[in-house]
PDB file of C-alpha atoms in Angstrom:
ATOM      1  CA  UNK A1017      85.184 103.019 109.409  1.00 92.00           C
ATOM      2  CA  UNK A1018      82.775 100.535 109.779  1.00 96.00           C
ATOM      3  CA  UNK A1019      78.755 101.914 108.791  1.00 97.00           C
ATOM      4  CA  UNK A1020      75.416 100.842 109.382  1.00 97.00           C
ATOM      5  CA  UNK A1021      72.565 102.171 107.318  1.00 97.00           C
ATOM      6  CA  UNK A1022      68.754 102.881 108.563  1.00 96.00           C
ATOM      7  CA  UNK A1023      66.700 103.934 105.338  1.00 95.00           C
ATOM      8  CA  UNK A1024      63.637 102.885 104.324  1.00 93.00           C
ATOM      9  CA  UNK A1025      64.266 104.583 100.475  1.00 92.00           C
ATOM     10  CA  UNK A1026      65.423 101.630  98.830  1.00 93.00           C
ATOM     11  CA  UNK A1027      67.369 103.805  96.119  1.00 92.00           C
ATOM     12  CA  UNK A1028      69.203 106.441  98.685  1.00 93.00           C
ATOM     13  CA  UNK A1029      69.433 103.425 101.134  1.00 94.00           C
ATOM     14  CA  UNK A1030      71.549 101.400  97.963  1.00 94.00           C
ATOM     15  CA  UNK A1031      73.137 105.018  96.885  1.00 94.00           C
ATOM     16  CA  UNK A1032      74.565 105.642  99.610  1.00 95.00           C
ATOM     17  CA  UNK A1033      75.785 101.699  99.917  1.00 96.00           C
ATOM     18  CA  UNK A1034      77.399 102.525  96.800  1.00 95.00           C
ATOM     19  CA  UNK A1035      78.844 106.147  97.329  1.00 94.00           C
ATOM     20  CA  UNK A1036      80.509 104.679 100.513  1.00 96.00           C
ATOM     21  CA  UNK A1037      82.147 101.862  99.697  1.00 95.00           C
ATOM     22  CA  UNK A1038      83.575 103.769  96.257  1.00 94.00           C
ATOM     23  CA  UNK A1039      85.099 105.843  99.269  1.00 94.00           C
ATOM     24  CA  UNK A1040      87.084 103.032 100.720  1.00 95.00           C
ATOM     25  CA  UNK A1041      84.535 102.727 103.512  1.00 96.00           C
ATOM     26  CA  UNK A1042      83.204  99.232 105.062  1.00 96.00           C
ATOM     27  CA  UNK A1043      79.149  99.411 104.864  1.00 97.00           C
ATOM     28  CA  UNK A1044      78.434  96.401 106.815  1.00 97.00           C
ATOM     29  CA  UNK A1045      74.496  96.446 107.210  1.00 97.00           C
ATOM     30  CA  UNK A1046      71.547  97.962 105.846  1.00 97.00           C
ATOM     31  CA  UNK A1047      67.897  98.115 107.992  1.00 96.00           C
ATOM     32  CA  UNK A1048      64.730  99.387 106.231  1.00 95.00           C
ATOM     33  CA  UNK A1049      62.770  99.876 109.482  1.00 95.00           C
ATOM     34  CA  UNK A1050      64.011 100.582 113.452  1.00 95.00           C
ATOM     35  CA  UNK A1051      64.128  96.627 114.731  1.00 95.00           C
ATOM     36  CA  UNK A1052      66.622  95.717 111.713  1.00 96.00           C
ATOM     37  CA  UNK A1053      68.720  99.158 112.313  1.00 97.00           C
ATOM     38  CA  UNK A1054      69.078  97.874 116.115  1.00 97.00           C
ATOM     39  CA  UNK A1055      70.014  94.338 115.476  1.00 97.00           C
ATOM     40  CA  UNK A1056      72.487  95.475 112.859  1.00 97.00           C
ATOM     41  CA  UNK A1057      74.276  97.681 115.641  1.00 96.00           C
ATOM     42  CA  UNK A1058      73.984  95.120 117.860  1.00 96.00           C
ATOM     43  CA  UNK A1059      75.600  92.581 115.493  1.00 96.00           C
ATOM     44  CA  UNK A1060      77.980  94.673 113.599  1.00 96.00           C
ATOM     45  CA  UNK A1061      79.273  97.162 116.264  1.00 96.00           C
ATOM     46  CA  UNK A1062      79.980  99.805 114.145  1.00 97.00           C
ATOM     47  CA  UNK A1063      82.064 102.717 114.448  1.00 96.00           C
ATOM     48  CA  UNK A1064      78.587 105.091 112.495  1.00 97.00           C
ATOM     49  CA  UNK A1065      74.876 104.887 111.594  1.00 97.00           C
ATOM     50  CA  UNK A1066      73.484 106.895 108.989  1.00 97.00           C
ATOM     51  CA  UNK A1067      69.874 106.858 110.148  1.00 95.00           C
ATOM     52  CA  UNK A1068      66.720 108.369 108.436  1.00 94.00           C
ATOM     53  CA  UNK A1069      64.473 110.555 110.850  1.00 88.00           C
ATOM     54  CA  UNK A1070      61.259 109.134 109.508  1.00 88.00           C
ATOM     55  CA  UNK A1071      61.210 105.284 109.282  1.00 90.00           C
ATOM     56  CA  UNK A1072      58.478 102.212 109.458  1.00 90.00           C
ATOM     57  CA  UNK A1073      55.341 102.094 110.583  1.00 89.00           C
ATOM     58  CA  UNK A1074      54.451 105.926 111.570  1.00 89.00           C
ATOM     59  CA  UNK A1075      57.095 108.047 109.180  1.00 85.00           C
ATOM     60  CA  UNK A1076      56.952 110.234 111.875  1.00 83.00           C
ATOM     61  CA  UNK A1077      59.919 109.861 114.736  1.00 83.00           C
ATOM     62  CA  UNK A1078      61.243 106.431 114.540  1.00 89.00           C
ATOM     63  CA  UNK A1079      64.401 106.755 113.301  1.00 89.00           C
ATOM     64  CA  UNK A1080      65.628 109.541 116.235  1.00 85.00           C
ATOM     65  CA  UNK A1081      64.214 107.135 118.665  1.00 88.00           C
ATOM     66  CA  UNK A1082      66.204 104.157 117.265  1.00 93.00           C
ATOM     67  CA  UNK A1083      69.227 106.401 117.181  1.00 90.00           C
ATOM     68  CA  UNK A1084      68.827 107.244 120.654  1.00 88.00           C
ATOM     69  CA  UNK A1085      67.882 103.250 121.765  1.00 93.00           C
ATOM     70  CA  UNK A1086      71.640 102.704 119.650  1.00 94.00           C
ATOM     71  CA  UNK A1087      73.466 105.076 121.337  1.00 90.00           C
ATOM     72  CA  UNK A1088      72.058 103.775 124.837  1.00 91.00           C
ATOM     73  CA  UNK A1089      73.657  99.967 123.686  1.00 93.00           C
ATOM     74  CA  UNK A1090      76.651 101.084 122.462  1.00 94.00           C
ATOM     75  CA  UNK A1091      77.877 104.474 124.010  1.00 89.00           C
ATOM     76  CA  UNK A1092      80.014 106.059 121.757  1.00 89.00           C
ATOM     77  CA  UNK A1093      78.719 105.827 118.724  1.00 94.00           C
ATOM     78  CA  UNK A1094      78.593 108.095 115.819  1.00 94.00           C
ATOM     79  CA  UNK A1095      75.130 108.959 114.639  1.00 93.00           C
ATOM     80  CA  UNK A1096      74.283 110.846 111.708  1.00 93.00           C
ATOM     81  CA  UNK A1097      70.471 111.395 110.965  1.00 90.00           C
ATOM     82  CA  UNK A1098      69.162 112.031 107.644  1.00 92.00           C
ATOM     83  CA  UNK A1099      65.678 113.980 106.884  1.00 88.00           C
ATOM     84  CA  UNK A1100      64.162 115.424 104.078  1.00 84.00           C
ATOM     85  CA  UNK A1101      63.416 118.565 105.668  1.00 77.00           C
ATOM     86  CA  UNK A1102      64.254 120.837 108.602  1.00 71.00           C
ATOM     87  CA  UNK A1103      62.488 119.093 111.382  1.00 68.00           C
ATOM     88  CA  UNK A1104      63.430 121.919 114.226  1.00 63.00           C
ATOM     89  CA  UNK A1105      61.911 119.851 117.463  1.00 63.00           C
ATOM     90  CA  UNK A1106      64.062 117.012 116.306  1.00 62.00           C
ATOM     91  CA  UNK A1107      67.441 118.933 115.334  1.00 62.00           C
ATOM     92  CA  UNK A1108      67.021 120.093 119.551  1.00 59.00           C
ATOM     93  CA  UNK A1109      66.451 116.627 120.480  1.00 58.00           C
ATOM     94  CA  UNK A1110      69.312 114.749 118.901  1.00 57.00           C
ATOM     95  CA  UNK A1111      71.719 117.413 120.275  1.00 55.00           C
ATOM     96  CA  UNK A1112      70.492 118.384 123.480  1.00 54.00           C
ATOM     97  CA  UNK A1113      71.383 114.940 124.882  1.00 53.00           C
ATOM     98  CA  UNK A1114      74.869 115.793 124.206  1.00 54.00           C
ATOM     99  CA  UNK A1115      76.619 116.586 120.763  1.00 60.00           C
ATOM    100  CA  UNK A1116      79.726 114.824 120.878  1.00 75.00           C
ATOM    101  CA  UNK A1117      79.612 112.299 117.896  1.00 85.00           C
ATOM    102  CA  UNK A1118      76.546 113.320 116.259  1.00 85.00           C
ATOM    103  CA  UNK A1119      74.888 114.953 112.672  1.00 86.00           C
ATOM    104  CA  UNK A1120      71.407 116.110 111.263  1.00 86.00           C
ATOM    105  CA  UNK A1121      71.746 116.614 107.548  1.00 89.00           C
ATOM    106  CA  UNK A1122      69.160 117.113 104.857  1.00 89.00           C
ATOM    107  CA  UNK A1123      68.895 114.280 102.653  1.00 89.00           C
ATOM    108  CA  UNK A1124      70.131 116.583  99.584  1.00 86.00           C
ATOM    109  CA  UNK A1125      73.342 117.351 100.965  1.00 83.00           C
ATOM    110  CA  UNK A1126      74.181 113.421 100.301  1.00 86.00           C
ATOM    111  CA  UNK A1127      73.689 114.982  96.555  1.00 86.00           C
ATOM    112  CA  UNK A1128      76.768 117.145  97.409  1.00 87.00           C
ATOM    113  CA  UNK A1129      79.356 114.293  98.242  1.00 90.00           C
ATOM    114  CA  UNK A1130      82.427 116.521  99.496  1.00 89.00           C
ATOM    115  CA  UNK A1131      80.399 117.928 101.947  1.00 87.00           C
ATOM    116  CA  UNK A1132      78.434 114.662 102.991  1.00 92.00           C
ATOM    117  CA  UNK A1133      82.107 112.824 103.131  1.00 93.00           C
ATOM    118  CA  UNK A1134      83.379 115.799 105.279  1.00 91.00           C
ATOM    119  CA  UNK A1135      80.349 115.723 107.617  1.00 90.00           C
ATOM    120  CA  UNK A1136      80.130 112.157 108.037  1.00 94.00           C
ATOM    121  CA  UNK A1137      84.305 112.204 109.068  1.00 93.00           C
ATOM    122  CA  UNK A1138      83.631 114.839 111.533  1.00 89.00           C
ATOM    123  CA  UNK A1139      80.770 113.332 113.129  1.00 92.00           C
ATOM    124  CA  UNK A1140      83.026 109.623 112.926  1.00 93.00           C
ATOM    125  CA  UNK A1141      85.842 111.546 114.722  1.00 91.00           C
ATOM    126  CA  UNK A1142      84.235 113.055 117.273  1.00 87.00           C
ATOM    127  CA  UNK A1143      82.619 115.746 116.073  1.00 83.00           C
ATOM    128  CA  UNK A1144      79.084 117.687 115.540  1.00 81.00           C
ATOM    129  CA  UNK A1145      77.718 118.467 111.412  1.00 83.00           C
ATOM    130  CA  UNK A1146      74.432 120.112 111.386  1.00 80.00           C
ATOM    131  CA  UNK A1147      73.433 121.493 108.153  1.00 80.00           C
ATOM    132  CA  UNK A1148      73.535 124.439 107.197  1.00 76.00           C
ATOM    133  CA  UNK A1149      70.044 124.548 106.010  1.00 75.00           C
ATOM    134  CA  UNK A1150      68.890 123.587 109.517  1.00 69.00           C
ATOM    135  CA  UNK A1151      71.449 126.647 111.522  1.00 67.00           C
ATOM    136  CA  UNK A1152      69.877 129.064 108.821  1.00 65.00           C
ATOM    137  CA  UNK A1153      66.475 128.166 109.180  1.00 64.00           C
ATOM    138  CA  UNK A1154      66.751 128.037 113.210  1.00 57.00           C
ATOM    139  CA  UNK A1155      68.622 131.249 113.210  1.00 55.00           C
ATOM    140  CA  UNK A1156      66.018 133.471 110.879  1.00 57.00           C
ATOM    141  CA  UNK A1157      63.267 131.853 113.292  1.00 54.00           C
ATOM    142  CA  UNK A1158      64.478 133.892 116.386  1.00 48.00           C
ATOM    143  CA  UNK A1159      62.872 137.122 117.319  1.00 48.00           C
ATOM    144  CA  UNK A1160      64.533 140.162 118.009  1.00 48.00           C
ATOM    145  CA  UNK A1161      63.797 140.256 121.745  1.00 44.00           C
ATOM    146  CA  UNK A1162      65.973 136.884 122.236  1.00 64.00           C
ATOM    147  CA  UNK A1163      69.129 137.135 123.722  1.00 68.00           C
ATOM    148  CA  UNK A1164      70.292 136.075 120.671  1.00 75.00           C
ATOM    149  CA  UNK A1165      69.448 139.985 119.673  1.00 78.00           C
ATOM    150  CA  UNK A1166      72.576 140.891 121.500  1.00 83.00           C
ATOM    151  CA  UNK A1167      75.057 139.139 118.834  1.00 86.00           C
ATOM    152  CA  UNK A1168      76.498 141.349 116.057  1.00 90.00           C
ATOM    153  CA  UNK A1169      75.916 140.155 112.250  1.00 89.00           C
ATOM    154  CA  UNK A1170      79.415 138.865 112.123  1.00 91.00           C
ATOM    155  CA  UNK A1171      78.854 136.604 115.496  1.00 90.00           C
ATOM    156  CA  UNK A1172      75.809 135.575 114.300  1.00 86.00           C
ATOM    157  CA  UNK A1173      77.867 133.927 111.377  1.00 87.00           C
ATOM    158  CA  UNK A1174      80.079 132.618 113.706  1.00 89.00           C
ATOM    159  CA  UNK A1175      77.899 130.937 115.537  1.00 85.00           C
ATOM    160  CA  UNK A1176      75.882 129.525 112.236  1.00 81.00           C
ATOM    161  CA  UNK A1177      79.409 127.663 111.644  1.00 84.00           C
ATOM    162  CA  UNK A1178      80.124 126.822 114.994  1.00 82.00           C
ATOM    163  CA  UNK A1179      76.547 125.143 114.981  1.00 74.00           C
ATOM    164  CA  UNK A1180      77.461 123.191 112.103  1.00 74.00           C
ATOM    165  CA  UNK A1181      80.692 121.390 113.618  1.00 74.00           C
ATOM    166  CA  UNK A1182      83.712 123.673 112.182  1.00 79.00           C
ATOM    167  CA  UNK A1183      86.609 124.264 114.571  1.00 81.00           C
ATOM    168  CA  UNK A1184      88.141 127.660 114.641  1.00 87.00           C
ATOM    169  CA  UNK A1185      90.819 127.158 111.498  1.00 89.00           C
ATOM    170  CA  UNK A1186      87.691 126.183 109.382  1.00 87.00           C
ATOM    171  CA  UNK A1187      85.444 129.433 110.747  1.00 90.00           C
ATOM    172  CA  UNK A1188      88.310 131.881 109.656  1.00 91.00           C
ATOM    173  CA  UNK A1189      88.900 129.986 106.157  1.00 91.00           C
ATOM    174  CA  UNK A1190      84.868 130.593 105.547  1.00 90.00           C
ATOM    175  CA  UNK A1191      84.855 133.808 106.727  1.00 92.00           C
ATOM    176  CA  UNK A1192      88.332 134.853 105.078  1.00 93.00           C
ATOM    177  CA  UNK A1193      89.029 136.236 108.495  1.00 92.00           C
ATOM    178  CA  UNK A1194      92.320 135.400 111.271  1.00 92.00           C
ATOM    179  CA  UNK A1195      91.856 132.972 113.545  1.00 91.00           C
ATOM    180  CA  UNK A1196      92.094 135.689 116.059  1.00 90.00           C
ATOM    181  CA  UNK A1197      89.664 137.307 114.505  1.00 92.00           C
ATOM    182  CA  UNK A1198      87.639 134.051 115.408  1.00 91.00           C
ATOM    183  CA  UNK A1199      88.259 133.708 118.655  1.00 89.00           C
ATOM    184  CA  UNK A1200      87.706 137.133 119.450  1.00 92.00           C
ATOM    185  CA  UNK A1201      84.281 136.805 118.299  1.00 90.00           C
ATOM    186  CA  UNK A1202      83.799 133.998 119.935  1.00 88.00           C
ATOM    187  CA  UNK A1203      84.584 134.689 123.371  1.00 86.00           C
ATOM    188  CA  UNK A1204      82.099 137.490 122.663  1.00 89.00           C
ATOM    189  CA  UNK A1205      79.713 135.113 122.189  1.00 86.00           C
ATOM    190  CA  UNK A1206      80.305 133.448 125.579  1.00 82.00           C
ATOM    191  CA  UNK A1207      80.206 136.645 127.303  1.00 83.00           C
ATOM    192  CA  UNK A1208      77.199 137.824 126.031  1.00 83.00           C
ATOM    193  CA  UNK A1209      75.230 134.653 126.113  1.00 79.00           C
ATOM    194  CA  UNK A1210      76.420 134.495 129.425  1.00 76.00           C
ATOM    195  CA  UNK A1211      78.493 131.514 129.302  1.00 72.00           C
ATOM    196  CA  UNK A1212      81.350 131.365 131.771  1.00 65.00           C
ATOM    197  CA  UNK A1213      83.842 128.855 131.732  1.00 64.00           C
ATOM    198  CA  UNK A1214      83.641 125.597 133.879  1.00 54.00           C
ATOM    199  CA  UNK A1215      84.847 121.745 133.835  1.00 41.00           C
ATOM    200  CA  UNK A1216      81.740 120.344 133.181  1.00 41.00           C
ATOM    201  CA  UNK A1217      79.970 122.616 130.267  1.00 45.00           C
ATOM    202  CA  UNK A1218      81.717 122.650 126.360  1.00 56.00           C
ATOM    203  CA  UNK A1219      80.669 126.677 126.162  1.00 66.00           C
ATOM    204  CA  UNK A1220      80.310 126.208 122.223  1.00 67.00           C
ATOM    205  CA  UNK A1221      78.017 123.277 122.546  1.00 63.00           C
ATOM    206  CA  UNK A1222      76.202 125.318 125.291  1.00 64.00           C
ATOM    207  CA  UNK A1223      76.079 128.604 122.449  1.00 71.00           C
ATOM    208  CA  UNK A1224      74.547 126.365 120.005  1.00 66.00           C
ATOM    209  CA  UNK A1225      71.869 124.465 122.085  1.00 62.00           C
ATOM    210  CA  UNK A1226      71.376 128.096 123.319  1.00 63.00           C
ATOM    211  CA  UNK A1227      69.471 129.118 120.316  1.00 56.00           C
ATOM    212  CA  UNK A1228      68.462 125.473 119.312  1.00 57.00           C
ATOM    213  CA  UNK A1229      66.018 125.479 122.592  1.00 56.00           C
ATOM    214  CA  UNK A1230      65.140 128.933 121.572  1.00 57.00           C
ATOM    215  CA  UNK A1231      63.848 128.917 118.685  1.00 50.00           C
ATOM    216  CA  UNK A1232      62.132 125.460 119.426  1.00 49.00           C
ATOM    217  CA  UNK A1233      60.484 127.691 122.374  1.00 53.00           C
ATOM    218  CA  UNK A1234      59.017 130.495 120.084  1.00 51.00           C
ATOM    219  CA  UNK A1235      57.896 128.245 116.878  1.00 50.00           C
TER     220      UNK A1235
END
């Protein structure tokens, strides 16, 4: 896996330089601001970018927009965005332009390396890792008259997990529930979210935008 970092932290920038390649994995650039984090991709070609939300000059957006401007020259890859706190606008941005391949983590879960490794392998393989943090916060933001309202407790856990990236196997092994059990639930999420099935539309991508653009709507 070859890994291009965007962080303008000099210590977590050479922390993470260090926690990856103790993994086995090839770290072949490092930017501190947006221009160097493109010219590395376009260079280096890698398979992921980690890539801070809030880079050089503004600290305000930079680093989503340089993800985006990445992903534009080289379709395909794997972005995972780091920030230091739940940034809700931004956590709808990254994913409503499609979630294949892509993470939003807070920087402190890179504190918790299991979970950091097994986020950054997901999002690497094909997958979607938000945090948590970020489903929890988004989630306790809704109000009750959302159509969100119509989920029971337990689907409303569901969907928390399915928001962060896990797969069905991984939702029953957190919930200490059968699979079955899973996809029972979650086909009663698609009904009552009123997701049908088609060609075109991943329904659980669809579930999770669902209440991404809600909240983002009522904050």
């Amino acid at each position: 896996m070859r890994i291009v970092i965007a962080e303008d932290d000099a210590l977590l920038r050479e922390g993470l330089v260090l926690l990856l390649r103790a993994e086995g994995l090839d770290v072949v650039a490092t930017a501190d601001n947006p221009s160097g984090f493109l010219a590395a991709v376009d260079e280096h070609q890698p398979d992921v970018a980690i890539v801070d939300v809030r880079m050089p000059p503004t600290h305000t957006d930079e680093g989503i927009v340089a993800a985006g401007e990445a992903r534009r020259r080289q379709p395909g890859l794997a972005v995972l965005v780091l920030s230091a706190y739940v940034e809700q606008a931004f956590a709808t941005e990254l994913l409503a332009g499609g979630s294949e391949r892509l993470g939003y983590l807070l920087k402190e879960r890179v504190g918790r390396v299991e979970e950091f490794l097994t986020a950054l392998r997901r999002v690497a393989g094909g997958g979607t890792a938000v945090d948590p943090e970020v489903v929890g916060q988004l989630l306790a933001r809704s109000r009750p008259d959302t159509a969100l309202d119509r989920l029971t407790p337990r689907e409303r856990e569901v969907l928390s997990l399915m928001a962060e990236g896990l797969g069905n196997t991984a939702i029953s092994e957190r919930l200490y529930v059968t699979e079955g059990a899973v996809h029972k639930n979650i086909r009663s999420i698609f009904a009552k979210l009123d997701l049908t099935p088609t060609d075109r539309v991943d329904r659980r991508v669809s579930a999770v935008l669902r209440y991404l653009e809600d909240t983002q709507r009522q904050s």
